[in-house]
PDB file of C-alpha atoms and ligand atoms in Angstrom:
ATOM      1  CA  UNK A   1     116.477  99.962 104.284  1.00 92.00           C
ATOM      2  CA  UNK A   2     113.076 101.741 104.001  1.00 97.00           C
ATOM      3  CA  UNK A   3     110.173  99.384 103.579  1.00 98.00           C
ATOM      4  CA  UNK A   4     106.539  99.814 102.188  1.00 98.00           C
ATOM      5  CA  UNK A   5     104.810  97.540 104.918  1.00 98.00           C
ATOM      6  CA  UNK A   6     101.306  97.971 103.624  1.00 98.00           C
ATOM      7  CA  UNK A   7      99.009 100.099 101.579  1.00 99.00           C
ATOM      8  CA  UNK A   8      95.150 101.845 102.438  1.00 99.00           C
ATOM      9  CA  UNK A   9      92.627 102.497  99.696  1.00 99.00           C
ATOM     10  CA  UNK A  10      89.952 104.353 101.191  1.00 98.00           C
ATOM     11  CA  UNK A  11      86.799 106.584  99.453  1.00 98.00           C
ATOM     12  CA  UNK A  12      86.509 110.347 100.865  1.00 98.00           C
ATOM     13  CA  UNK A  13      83.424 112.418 100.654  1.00 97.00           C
ATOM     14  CA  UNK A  14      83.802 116.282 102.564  1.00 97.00           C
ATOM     15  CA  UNK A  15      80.289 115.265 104.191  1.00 97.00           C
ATOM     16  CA  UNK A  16      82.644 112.630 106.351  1.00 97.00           C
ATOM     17  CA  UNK A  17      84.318 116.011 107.961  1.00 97.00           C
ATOM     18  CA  UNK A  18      81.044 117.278 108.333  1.00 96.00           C
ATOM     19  CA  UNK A  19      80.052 113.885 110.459  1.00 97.00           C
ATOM     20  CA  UNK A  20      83.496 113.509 112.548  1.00 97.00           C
ATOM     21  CA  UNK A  21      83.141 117.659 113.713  1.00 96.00           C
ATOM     22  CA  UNK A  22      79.312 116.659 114.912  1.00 97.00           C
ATOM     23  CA  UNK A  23      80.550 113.262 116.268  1.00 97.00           C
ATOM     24  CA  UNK A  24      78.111 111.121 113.913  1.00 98.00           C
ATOM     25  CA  UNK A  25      80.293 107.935 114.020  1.00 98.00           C
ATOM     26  CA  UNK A  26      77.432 105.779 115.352  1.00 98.00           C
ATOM     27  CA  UNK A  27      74.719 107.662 114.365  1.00 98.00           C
ATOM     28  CA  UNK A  28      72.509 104.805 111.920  1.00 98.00           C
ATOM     29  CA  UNK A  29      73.631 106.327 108.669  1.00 98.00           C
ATOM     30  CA  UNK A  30      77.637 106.671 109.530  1.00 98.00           C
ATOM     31  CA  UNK A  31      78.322 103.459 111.684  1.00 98.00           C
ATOM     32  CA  UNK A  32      78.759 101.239 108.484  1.00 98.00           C
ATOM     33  CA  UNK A  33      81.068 103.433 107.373  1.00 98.00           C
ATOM     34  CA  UNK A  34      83.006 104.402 110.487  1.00 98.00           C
ATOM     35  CA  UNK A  35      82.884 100.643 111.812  1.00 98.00           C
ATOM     36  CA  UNK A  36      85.160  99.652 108.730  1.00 98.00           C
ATOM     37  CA  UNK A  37      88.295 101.466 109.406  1.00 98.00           C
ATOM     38  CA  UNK A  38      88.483 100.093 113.463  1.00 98.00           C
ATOM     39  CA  UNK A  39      90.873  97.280 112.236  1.00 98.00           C
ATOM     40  CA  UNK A  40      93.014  99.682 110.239  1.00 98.00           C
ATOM     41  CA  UNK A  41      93.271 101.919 112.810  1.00 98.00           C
ATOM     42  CA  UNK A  42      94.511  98.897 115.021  1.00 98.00           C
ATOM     43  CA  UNK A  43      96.697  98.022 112.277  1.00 98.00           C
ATOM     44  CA  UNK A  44      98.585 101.472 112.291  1.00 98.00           C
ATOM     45  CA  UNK A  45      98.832 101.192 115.604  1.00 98.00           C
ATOM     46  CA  UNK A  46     100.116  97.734 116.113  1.00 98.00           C
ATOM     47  CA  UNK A  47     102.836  98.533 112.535  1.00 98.00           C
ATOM     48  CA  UNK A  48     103.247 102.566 113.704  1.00 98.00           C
ATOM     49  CA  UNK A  49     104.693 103.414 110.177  1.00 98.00           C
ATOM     50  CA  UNK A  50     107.121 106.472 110.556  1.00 98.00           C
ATOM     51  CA  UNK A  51     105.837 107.896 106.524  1.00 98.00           C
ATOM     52  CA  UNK A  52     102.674 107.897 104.740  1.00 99.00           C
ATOM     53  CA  UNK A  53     102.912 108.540 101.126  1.00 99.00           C
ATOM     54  CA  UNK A  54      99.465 109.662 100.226  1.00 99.00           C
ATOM     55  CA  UNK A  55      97.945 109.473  96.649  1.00 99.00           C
ATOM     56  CA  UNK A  56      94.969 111.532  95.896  1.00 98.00           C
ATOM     57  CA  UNK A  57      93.463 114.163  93.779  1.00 98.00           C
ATOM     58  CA  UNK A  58      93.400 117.664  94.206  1.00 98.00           C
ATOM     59  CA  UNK A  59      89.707 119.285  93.755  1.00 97.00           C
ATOM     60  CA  UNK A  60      90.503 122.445  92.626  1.00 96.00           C
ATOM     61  CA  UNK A  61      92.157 123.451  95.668  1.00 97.00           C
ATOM     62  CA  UNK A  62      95.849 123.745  95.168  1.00 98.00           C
ATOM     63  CA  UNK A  63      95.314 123.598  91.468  1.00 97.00           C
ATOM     64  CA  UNK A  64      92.639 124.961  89.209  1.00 96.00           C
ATOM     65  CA  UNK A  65      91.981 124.298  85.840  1.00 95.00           C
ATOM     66  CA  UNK A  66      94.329 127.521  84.355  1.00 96.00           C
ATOM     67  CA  UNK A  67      97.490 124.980  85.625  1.00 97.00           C
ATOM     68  CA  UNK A  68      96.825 121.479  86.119  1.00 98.00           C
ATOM     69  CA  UNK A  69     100.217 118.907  87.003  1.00 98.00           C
ATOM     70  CA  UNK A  70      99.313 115.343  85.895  1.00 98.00           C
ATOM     71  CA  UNK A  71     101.584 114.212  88.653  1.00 98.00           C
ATOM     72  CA  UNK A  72     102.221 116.517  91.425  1.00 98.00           C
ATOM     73  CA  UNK A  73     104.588 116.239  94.776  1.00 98.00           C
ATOM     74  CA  UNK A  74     104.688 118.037  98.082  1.00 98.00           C
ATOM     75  CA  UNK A  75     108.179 119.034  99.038  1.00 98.00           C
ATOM     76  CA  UNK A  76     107.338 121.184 102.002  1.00 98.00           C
ATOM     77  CA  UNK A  77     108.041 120.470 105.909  1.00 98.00           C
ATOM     78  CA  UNK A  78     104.416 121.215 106.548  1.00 98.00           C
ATOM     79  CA  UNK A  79     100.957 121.227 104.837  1.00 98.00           C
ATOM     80  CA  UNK A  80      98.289 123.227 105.630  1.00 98.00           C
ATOM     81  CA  UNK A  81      94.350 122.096 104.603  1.00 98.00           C
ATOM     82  CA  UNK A  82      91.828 124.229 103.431  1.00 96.00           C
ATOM     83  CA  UNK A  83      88.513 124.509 102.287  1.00 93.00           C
ATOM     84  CA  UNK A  84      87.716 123.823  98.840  1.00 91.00           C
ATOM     85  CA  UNK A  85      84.639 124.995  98.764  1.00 92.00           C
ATOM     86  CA  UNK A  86      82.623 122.565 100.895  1.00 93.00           C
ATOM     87  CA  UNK A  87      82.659 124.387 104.398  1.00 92.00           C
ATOM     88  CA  UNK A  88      83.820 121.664 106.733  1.00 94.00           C
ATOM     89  CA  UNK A  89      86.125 122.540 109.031  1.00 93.00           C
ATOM     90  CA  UNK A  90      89.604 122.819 108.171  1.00 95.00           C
ATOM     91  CA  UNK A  91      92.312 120.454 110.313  1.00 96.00           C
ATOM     92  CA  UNK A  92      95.763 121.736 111.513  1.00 97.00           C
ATOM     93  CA  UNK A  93      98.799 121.394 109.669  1.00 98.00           C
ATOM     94  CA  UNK A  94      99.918 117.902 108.062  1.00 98.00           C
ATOM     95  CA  UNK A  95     103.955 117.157 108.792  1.00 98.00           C
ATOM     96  CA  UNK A  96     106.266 116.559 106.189  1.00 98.00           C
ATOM     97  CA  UNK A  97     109.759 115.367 105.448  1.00 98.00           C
ATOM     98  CA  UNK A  98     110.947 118.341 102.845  1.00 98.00           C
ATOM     99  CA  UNK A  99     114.306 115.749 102.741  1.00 98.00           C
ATOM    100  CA  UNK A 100     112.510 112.839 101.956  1.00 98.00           C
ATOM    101  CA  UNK A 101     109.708 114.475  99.692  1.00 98.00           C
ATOM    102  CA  UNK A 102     113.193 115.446  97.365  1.00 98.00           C
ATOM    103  CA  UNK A 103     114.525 111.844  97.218  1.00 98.00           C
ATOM    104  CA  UNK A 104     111.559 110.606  95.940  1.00 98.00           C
ATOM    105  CA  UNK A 105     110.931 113.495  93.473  1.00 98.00           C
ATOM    106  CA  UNK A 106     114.462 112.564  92.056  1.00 98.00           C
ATOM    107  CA  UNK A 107     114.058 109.236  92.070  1.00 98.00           C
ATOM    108  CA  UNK A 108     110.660 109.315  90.147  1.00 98.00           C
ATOM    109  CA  UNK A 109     112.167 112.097  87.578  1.00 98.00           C
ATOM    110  CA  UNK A 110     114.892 109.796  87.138  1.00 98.00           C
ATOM    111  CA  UNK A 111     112.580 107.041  86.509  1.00 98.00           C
ATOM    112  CA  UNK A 112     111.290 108.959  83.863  1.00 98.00           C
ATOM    113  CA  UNK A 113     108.222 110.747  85.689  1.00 98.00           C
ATOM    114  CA  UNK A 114     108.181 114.153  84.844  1.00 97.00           C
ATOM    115  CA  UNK A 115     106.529 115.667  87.850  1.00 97.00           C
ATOM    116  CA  UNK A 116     105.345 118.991  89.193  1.00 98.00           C
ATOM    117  CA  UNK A 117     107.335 119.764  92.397  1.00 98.00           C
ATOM    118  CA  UNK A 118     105.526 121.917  94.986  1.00 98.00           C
ATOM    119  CA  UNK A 119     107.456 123.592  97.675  1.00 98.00           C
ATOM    120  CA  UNK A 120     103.768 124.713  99.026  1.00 98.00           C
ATOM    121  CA  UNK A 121     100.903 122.889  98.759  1.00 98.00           C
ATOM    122  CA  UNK A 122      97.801 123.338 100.104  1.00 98.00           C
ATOM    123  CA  UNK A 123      96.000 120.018 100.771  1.00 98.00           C
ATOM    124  CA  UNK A 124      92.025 119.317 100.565  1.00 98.00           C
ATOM    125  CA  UNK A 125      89.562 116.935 101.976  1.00 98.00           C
ATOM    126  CA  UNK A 126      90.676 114.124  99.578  1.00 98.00           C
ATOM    127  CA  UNK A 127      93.876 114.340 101.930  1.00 98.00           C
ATOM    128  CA  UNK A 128      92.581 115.415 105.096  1.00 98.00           C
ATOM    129  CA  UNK A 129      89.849 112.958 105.850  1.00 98.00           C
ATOM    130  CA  UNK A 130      91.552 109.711 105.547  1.00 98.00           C
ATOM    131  CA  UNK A 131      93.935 111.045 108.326  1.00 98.00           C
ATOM    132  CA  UNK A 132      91.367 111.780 110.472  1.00 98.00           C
ATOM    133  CA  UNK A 133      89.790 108.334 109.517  1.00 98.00           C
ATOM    134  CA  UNK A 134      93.391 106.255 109.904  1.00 98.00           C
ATOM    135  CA  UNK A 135      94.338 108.598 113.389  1.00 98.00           C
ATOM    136  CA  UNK A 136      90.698 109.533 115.255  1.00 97.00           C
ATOM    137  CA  UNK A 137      92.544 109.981 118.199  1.00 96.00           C
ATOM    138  CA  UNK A 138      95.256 112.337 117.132  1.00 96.00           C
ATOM    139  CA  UNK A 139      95.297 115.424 116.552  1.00 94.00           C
ATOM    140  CA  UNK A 140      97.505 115.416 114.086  1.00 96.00           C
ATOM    141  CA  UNK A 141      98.627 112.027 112.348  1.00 98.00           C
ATOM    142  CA  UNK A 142     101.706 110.445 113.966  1.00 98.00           C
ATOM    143  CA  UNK A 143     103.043 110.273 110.467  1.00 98.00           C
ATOM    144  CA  UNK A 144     105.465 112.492 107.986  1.00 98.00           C
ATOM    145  CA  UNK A 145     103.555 112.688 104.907  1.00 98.00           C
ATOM    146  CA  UNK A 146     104.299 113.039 101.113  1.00 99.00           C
ATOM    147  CA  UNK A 147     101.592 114.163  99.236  1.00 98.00           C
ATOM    148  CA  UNK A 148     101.536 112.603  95.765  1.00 99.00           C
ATOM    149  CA  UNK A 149      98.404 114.604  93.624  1.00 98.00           C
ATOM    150  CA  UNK A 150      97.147 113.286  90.650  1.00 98.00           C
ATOM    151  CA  UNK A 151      94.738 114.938  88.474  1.00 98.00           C
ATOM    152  CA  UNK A 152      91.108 113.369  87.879  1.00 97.00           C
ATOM    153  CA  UNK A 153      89.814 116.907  87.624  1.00 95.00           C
ATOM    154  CA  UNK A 154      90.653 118.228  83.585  1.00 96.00           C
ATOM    155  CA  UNK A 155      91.532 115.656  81.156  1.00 95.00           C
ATOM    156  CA  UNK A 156      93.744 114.845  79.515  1.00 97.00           C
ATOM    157  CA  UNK A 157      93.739 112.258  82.921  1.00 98.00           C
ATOM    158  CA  UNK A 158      96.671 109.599  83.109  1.00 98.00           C
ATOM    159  CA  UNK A 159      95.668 106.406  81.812  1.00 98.00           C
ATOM    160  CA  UNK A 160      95.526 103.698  84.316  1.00 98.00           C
ATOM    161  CA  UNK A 161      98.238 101.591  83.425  1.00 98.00           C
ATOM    162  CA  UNK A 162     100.370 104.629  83.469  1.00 98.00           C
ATOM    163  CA  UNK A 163      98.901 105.075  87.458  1.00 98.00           C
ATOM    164  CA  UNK A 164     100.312 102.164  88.191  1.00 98.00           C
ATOM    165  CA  UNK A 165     103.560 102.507  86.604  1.00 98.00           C
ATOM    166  CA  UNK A 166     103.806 105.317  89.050  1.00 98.00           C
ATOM    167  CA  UNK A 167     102.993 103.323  91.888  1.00 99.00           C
ATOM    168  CA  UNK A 168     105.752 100.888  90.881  1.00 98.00           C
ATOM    169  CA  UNK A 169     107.896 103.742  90.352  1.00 98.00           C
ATOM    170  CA  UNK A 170     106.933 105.162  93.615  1.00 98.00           C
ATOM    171  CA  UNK A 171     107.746 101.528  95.271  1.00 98.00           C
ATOM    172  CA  UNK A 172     111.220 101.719  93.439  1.00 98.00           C
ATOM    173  CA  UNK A 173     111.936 104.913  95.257  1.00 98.00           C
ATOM    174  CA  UNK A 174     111.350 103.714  98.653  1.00 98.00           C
ATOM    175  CA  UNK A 175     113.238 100.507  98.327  1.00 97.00           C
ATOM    176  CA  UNK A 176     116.558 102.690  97.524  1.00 97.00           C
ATOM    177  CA  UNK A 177     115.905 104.656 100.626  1.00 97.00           C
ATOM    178  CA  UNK A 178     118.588 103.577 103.216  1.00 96.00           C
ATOM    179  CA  UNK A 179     117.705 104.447 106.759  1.00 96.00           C
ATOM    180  CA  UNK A 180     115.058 101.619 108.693  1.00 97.00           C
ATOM    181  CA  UNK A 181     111.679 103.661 107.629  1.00 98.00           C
ATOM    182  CA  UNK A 182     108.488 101.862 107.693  1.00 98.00           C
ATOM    183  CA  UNK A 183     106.169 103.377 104.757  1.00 98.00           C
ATOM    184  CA  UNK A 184     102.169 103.350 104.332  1.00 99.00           C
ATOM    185  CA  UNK A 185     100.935 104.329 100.928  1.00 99.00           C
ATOM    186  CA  UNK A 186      97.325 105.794 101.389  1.00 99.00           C
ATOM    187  CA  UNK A 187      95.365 106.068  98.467  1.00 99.00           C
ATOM    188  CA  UNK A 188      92.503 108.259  98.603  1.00 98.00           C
ATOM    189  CA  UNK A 189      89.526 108.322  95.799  1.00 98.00           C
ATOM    190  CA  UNK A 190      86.624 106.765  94.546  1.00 97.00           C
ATOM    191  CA  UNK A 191      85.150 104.043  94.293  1.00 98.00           C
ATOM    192  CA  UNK A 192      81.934 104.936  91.793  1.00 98.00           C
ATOM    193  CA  UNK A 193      80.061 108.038  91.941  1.00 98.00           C
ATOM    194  CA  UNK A 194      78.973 110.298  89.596  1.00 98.00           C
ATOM    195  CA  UNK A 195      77.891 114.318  91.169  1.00 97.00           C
ATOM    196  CA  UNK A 196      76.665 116.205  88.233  1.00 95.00           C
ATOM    197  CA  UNK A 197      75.444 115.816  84.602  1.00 95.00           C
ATOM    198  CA  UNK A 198      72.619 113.803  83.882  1.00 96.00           C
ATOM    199  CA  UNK A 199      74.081 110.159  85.701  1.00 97.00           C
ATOM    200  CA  UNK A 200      74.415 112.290  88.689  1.00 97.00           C
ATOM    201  CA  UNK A 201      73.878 109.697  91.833  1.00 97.00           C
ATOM    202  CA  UNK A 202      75.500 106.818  89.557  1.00 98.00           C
ATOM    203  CA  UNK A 203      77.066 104.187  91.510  1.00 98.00           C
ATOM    204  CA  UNK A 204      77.808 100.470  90.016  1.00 98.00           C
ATOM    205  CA  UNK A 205      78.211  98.231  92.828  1.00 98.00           C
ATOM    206  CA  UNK A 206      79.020  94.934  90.772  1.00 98.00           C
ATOM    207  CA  UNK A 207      82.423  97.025  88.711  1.00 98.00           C
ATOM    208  CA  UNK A 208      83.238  98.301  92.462  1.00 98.00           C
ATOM    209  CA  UNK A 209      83.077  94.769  94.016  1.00 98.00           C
ATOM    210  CA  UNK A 210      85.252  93.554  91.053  1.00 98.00           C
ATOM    211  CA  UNK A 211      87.889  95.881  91.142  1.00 98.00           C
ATOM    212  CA  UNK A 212      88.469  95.408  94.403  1.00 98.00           C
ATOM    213  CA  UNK A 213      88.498  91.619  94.000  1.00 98.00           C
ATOM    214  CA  UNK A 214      91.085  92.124  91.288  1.00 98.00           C
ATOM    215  CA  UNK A 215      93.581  94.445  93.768  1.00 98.00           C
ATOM    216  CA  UNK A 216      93.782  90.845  95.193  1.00 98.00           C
ATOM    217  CA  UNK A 217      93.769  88.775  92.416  1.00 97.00           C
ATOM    218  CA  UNK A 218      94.845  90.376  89.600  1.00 98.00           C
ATOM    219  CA  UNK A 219      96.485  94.007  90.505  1.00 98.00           C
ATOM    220  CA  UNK A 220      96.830  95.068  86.853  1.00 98.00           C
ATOM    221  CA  UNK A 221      93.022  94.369  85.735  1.00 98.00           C
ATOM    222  CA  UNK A 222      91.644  97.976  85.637  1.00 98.00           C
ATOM    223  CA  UNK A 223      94.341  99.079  83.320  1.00 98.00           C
ATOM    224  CA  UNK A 224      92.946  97.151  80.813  1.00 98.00           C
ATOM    225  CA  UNK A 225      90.582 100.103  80.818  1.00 98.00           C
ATOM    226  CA  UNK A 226      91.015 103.736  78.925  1.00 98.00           C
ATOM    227  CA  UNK A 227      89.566 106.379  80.962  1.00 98.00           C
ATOM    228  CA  UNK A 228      86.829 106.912  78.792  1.00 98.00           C
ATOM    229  CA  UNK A 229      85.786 103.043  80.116  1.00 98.00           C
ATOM    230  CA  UNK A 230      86.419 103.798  83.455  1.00 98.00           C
ATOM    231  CA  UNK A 231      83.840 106.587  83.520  1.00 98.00           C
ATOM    232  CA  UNK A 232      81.551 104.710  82.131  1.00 98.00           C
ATOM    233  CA  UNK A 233      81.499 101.961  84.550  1.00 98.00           C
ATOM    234  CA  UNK A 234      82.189 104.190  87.858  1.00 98.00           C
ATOM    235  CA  UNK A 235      81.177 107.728  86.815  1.00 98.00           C
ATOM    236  CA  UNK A 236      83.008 111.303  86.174  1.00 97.00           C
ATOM    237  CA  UNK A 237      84.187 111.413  89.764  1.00 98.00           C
ATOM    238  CA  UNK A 238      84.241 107.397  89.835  1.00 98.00           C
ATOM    239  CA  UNK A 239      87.746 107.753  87.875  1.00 98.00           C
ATOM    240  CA  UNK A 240      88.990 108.597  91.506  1.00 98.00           C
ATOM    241  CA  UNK A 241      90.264 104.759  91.861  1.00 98.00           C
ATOM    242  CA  UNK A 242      92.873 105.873  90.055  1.00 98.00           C
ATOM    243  CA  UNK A 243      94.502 106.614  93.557  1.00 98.00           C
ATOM    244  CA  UNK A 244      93.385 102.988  94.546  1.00 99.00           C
ATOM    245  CA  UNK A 245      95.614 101.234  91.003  1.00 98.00           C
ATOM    246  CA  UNK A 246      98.852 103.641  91.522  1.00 98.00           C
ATOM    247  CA  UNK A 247      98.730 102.697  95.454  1.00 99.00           C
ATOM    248  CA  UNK A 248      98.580  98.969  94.599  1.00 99.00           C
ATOM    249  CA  UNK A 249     100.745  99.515  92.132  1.00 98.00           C
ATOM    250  CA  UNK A 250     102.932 100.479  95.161  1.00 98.00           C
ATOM    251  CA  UNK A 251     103.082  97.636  96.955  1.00 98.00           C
ATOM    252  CA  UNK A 252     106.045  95.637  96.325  1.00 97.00           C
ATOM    253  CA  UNK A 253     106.550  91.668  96.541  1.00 96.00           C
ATOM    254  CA  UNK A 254     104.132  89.339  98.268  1.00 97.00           C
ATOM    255  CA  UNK A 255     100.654  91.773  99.380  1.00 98.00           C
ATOM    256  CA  UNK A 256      98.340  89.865 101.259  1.00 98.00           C
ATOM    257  CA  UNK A 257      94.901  91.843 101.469  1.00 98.00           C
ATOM    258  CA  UNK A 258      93.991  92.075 105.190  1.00 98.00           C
ATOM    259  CA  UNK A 259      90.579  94.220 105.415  1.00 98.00           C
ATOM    260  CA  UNK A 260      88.045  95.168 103.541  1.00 98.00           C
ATOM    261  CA  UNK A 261      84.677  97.259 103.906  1.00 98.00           C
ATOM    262  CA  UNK A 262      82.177  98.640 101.230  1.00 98.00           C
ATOM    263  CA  UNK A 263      79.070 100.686 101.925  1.00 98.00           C
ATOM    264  CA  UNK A 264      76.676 102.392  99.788  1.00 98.00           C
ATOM    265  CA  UNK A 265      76.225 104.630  99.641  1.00 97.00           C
ATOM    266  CA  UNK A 266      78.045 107.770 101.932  1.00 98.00           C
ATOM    267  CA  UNK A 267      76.966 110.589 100.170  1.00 97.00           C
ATOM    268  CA  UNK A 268      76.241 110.189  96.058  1.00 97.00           C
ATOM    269  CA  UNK A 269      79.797 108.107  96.496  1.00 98.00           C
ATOM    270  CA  UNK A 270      80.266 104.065  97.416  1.00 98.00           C
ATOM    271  CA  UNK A 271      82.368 104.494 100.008  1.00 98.00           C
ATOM    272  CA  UNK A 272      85.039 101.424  99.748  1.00 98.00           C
ATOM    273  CA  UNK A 273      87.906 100.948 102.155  1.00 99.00           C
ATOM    274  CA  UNK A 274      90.721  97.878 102.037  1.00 99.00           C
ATOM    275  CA  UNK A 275      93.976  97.096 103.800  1.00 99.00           C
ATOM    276  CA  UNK A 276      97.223  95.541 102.290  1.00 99.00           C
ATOM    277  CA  UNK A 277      99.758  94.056 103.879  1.00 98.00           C
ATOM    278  CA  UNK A 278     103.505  93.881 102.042  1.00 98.00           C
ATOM    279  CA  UNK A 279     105.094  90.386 103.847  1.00 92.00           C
TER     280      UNK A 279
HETATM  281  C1  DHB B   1      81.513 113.699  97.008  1.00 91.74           C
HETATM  282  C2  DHB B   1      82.482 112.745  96.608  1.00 91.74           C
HETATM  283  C3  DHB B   1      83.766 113.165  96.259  1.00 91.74           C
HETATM  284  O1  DHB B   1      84.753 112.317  95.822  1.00 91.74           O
HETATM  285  C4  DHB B   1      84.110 114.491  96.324  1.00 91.74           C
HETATM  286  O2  DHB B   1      85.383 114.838  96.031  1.00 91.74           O
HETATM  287  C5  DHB B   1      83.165 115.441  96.695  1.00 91.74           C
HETATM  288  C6  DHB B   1      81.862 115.034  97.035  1.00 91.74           C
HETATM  289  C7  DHB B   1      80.145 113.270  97.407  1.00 91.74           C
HETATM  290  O3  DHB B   1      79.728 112.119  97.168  1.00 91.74           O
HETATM  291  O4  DHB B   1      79.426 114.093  98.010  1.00 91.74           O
HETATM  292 FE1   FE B   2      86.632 113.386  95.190  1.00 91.74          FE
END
């Protein structure tokens, strides 16, 4: 039977691709940051999960704003990155499972998540970076992926208790999944920042520091929040940890947290990064 064995919530800001092409990693500003994924990266290595199932947002990329999916799913065997808009340089393809992409697309519409399929699908830097940042060493992650999009870019947004519905949804999929897989959910957004408008720069260190206390504690605590909330305590763009509540949402049975870093800030963005582990 296919098993979730553990979950990654990491931040991404394009300026990280920027830093990893010029090999910045211990330059003063980037080491905090960079330093906090070595014992994830160990931790893929020592698991080696076959699949990641990656949650993040699209930034206008694969979608714009004339068609925007709430939910969205990759069914492709291969996904290519692009640029956005940002100029960092664009990484080689991503590997799917078209196969496995279908079964949980089914499973999910079944489950009565009414998703946008997509056969192609180009993937960003909200994708891209925390595969460079899980994998340093490969050149390509030694992982089939399934992209799962959600949009933080055009509301109406999904509430947060419907995120993490997903997630559970998600977790239901994967448990029905015969063959011996080991599964990583990635979740890729936040925490608080805020890049235009007049908060622009906002970052609230003491709402980040508790929601990550609470994936711990008490995994359901940020959907006590409506999105208007949320964007008031983390910013336009801090709505991202979205991707953070569907991946915990994810993680099935006993989750025992196993790494954490925070660091402000990496661009106008905390930059927050934490390890599950399913037992
Ligand atoms: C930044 C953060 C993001 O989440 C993003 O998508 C783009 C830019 C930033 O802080 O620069
Ligand atoms: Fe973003």
């Amino acid at each position: 039977m296919a098993k979730i064995v553990g979950g990654i919530t990491t931040s991404h800001v394009p300026a990280i691709g920027r830093a990893i092409a010029q090999n910045l990693q211990q330059d003063p500003y980037w080491k905090p940051f960079f330093d906090g994924f070595a014992p994830v990266q160990k931790w893929l290595d020592e698991v080696k999960p076959d699949v990641a199932i990656v949650i993040y947002n699209d930034h206008g990329l694969n979608f714009f704003l004339d068609k925007m999916p709430t939910f969205a799913v990759g069914a492709a065997a291969q996904y290519c990155n692009a640029d956005e808009g940002w100029g960092i340089p664009t990484l080689p393809p991503f590997a799917g499972d078209a196969e496995l992409s279908w079964r949980l697309i089914n499973s999910l519409v079944a489950d009565e998540f009414d998703i946008t399929t997509c056969q192609e699908m180009l993937v960003d830097h909200a994708f891209s970076l925390p595969m460079k940042l899980l994998w340093p060493e490969h050149e390509t992650p030694p992982v089939r992926t399934i992209p799962v999009c959600i949009n933080t870019v055009q509301y109406p947004l999904p509430s947060a208790a419907r995120c993490y519905k997903l997630g559970e949804a998600i977790a239901r999929a994967v448990a029905s999944w015969p063959e011996e897989l080991k599964v990583v959910v990635i979740g890729s957004g936040g925490l608080s920042h805020q890049l235009d408008g007049e908060r622009a720069g906002f970052i609230n260190k003491a709402f980040d520091l508790q929601f990550m206390d609470s994936l711990s504690t008490a995994p359901k605590w940020a959907t006590q929040y409506s999105n208007e909330e949320l964007v008031e305590q983390t910013g336009t763009q801090g709505v991202e940890l979205l991707m953070w509540l569907t991946t915990r949402g994810a993680l099935p049975g006993e989750v025992v947290e196993r790494h954490r870093n925070y660091h402000i800030p990496i661009s106008n963005t905390a930059a927050g990064l934490m390890l599950f582990e399913c037992r």
